[in-house]
PDB file of C-alpha atoms in Angstrom:
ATOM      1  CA  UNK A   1     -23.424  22.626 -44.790  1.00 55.00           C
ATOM      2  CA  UNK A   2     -24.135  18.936 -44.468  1.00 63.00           C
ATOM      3  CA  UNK A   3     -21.621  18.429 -41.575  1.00 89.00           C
ATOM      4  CA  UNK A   4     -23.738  17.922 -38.545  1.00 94.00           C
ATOM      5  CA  UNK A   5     -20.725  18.217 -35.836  1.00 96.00           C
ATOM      6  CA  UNK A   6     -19.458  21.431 -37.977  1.00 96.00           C
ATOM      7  CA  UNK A   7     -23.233  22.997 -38.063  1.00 96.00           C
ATOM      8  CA  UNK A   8     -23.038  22.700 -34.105  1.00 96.00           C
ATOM      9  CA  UNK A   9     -19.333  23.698 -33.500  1.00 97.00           C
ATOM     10  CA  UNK A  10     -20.667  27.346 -35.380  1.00 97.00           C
ATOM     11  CA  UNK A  11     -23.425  27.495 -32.905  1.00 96.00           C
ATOM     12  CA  UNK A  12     -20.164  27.837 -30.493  1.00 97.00           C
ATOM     13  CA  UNK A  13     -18.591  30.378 -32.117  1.00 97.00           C
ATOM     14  CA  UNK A  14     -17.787  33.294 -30.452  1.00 96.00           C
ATOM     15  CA  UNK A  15     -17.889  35.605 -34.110  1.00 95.00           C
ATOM     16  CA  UNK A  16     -19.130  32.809 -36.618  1.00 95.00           C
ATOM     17  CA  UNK A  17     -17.726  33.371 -40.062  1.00 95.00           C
ATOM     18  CA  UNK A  18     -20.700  34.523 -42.750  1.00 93.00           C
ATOM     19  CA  UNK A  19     -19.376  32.557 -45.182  1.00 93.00           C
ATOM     20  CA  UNK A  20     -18.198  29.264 -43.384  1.00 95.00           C
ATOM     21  CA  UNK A  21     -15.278  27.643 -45.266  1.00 95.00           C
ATOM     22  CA  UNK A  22     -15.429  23.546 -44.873  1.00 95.00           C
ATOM     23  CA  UNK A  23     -14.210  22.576 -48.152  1.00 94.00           C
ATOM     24  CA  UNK A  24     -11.553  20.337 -46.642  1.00 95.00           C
ATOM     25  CA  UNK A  25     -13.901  18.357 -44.397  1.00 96.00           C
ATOM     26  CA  UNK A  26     -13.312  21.152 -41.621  1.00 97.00           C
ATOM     27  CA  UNK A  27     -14.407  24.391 -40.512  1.00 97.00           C
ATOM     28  CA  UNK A  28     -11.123  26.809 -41.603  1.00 96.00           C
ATOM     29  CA  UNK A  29     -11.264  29.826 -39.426  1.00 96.00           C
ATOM     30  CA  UNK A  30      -8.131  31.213 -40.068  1.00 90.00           C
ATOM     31  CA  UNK A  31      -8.607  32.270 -43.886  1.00 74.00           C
ATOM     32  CA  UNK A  32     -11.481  34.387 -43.047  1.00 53.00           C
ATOM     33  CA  UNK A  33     -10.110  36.126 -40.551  1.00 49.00           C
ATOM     34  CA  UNK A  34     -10.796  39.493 -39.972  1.00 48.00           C
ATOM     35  CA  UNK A  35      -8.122  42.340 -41.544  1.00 48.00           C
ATOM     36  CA  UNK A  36      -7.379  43.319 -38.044  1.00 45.00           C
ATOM     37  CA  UNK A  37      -6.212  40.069 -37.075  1.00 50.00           C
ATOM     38  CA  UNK A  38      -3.879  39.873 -40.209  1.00 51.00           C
ATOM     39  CA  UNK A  39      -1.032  41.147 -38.338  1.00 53.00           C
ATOM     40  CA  UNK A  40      -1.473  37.682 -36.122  1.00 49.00           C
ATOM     41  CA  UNK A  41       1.465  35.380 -36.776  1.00 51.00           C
ATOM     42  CA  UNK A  42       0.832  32.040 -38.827  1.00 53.00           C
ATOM     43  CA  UNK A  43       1.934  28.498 -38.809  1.00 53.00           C
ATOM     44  CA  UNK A  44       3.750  28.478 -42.091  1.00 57.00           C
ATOM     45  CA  UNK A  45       6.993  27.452 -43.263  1.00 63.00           C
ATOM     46  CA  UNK A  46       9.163  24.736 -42.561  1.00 70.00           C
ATOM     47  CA  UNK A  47       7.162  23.231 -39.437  1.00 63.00           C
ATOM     48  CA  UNK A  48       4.070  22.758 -41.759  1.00 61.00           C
ATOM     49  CA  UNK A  49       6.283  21.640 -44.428  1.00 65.00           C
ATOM     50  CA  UNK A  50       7.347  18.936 -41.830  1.00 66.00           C
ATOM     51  CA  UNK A  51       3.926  17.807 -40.698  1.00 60.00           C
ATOM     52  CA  UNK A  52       2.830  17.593 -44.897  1.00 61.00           C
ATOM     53  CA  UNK A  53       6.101  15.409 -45.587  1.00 69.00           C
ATOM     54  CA  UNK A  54       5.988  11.659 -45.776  1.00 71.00           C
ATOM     55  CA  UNK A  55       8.473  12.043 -42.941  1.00 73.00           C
ATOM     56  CA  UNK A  56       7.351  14.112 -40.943  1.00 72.00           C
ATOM     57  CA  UNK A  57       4.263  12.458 -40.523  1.00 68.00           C
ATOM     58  CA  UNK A  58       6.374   9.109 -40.038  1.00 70.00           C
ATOM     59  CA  UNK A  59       7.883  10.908 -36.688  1.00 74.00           C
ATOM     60  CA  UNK A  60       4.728  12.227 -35.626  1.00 70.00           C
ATOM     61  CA  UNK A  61       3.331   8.339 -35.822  1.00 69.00           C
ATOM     62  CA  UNK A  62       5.839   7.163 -33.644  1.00 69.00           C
ATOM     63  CA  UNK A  63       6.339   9.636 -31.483  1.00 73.00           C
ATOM     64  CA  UNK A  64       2.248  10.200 -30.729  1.00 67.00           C
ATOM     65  CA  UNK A  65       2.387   5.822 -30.261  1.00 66.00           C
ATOM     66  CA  UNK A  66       4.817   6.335 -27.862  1.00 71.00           C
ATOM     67  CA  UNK A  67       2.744   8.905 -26.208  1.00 67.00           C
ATOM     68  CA  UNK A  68      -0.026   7.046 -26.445  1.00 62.00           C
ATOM     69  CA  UNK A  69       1.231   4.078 -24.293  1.00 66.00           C
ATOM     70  CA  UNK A  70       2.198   6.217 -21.772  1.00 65.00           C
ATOM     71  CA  UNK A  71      -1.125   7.715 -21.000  1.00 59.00           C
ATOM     72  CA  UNK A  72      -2.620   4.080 -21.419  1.00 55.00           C
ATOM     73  CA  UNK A  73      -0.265   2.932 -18.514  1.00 53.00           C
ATOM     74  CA  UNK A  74      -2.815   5.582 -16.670  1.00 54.00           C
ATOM     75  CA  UNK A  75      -6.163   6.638 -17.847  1.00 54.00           C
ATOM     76  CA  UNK A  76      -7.677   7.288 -20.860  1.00 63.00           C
ATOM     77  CA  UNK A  77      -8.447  10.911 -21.107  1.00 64.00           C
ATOM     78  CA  UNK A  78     -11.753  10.302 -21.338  1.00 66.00           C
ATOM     79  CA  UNK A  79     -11.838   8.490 -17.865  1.00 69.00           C
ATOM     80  CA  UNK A  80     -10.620  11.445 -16.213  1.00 71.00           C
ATOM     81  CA  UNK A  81     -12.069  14.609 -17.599  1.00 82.00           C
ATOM     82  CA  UNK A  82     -15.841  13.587 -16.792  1.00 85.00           C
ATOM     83  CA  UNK A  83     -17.167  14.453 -19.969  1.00 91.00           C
ATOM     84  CA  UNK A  84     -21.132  14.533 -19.267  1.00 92.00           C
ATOM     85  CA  UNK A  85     -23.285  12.912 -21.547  1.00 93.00           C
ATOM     86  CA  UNK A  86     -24.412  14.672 -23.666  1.00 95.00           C
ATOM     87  CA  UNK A  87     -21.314  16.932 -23.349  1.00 96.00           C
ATOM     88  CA  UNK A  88     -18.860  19.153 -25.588  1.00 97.00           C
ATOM     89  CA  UNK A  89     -15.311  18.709 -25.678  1.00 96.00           C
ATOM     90  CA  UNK A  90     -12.346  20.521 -26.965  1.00 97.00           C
ATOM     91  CA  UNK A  91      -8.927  18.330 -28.252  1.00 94.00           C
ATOM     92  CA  UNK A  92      -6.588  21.431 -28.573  1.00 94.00           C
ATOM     93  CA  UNK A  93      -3.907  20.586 -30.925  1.00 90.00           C
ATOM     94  CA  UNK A  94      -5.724  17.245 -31.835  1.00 90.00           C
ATOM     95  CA  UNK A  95      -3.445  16.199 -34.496  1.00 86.00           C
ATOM     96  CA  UNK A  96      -5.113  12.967 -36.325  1.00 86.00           C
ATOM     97  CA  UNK A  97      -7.748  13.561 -34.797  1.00 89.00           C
ATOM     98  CA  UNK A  98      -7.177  10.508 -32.678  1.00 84.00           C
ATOM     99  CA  UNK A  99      -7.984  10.961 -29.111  1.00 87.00           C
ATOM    100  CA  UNK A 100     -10.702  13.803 -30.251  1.00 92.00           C
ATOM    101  CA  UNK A 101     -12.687  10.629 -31.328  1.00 90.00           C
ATOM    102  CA  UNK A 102     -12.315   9.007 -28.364  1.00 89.00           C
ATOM    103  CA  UNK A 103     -13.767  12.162 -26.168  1.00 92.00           C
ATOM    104  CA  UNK A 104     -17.204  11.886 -28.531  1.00 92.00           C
ATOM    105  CA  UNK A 105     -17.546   8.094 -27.527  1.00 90.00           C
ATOM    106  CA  UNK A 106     -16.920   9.256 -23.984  1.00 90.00           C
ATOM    107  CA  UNK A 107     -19.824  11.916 -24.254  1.00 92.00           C
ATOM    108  CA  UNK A 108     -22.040   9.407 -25.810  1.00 91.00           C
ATOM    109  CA  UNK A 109     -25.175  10.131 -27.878  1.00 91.00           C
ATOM    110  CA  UNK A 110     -26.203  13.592 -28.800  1.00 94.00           C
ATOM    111  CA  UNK A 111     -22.425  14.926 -27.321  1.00 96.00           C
ATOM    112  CA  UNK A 112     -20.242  16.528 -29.404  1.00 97.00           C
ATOM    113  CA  UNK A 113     -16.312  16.509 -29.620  1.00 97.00           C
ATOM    114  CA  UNK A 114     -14.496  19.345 -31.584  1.00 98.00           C
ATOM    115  CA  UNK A 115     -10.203  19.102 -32.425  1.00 97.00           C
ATOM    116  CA  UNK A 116      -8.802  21.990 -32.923  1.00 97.00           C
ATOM    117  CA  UNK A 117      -5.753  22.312 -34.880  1.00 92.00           C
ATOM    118  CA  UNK A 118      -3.534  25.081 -37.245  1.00 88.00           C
ATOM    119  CA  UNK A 119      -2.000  22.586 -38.788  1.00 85.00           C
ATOM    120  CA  UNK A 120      -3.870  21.993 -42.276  1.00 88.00           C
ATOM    121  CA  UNK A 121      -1.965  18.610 -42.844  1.00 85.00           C
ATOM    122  CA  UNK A 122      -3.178  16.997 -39.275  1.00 86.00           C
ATOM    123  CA  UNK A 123      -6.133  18.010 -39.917  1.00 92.00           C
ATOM    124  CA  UNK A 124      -6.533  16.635 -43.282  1.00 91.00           C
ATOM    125  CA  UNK A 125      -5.775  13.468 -41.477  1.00 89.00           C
ATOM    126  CA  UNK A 126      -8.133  13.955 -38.869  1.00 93.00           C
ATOM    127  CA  UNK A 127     -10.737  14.502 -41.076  1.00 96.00           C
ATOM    128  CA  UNK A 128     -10.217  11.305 -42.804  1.00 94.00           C
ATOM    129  CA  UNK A 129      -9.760   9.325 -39.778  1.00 92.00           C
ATOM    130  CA  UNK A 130     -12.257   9.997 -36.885  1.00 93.00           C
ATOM    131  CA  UNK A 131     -14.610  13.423 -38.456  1.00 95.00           C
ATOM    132  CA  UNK A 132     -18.549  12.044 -38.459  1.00 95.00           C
ATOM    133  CA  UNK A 133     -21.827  13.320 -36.798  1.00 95.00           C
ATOM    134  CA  UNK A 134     -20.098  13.809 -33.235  1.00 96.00           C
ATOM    135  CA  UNK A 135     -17.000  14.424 -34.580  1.00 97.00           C
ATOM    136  CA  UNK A 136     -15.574  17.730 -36.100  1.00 97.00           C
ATOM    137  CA  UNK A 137     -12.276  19.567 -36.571  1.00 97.00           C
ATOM    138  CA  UNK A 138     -11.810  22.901 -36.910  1.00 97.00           C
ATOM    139  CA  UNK A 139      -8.279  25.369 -38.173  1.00 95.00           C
ATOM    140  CA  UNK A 140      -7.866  27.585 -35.876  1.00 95.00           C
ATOM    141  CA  UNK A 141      -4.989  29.256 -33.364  1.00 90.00           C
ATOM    142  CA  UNK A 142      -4.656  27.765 -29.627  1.00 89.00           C
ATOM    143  CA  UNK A 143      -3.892  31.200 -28.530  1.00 88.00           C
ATOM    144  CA  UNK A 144      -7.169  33.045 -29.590  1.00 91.00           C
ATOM    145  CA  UNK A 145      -9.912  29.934 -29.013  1.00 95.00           C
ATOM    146  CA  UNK A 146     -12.913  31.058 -31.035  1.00 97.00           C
ATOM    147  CA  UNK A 147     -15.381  30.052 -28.936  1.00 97.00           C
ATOM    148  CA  UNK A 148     -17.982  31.999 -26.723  1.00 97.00           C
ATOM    149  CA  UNK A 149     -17.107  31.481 -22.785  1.00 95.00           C
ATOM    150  CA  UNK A 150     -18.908  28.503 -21.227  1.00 94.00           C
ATOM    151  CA  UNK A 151     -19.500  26.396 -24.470  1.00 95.00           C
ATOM    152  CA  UNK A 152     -17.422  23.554 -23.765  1.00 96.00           C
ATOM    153  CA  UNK A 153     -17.475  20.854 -21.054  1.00 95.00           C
ATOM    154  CA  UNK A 154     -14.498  19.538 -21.152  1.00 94.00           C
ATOM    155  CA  UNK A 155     -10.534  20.782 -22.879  1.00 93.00           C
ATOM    156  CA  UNK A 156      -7.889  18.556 -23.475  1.00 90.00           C
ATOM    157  CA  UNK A 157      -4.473  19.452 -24.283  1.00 88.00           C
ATOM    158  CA  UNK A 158      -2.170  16.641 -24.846  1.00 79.00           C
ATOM    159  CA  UNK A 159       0.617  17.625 -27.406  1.00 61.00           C
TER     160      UNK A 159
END
């Protein structure tokens, strides 16, 4: 694995895959999950047909720009969740991929900011967007974070 943010976000895990899969550009966790979790529901169907369609990703666009000037009328995130430097932070359902790039700017050099997402489209956008060295996304399910308690500095939750 060549993926320095990815490498770290394992370090994280709570039950690190053996076999890591990050053939997209990001660390899928939920096609190696274990048979007991199989039972877990999945985000298939028509809302990740949605989020894959020209369309779809049109309305997500506008709708995250509107959004977006909102929370500018305010604060950045990263002005108000004191990430330290040298922090981690968590985007959970990042999207693009947009504001997790902001929180690794806000933790400055040698932090690290992780989106988490179970959408494989946003992802594949977030990937090609904003993923780099302090950047990394991972597929995984909001309701069962993989992570190992008191890894993270810092969660955001905006959508």
């Amino acid at each position: 694995m060549t993926q320095p943010a990815l490498q770290r976000a394992l370090e994280l895990l709570a039950d690190p895959p053996a076999k890591p899969d990050v053939s997209k550009g990001y660390l899928d966790l939920l096609d190696s999950r274990p048979d007991g979790d199989a039972d877990l529901p999945t985000n298939t169907g028509v809302i990740q047909a949605l989020w894959a369609s020209p369309v779809g990703s049109m309305l997500y666009d506008n709708t995250q720009a509107v959004m977006r000037r909102l929370f500018t009328a305010w604060l950045q995130p990263a002005e108000w969740l004191n990430i330290p430097s040298g922090g981690i932070a968590l985007d959970v359902g990042c999207g693009p991929g947009t504001v997790t790039a902001s929180l690794a700017q806000a933790a400055g050099p040698g932090g690290l900011a992780l989106g988490l997402d179970i959408s494989e489209p946003m992802l594949v956008r977030a990937v090609r967007a904003a993923a780099g060295p302090q950047v990394g996304f991972l597929r995984a399910d909001a309701q069962r974070l993989p992570f190992r308690d008191e890894t993270v500095d810092a969660v955001l939750s905006i959508a």
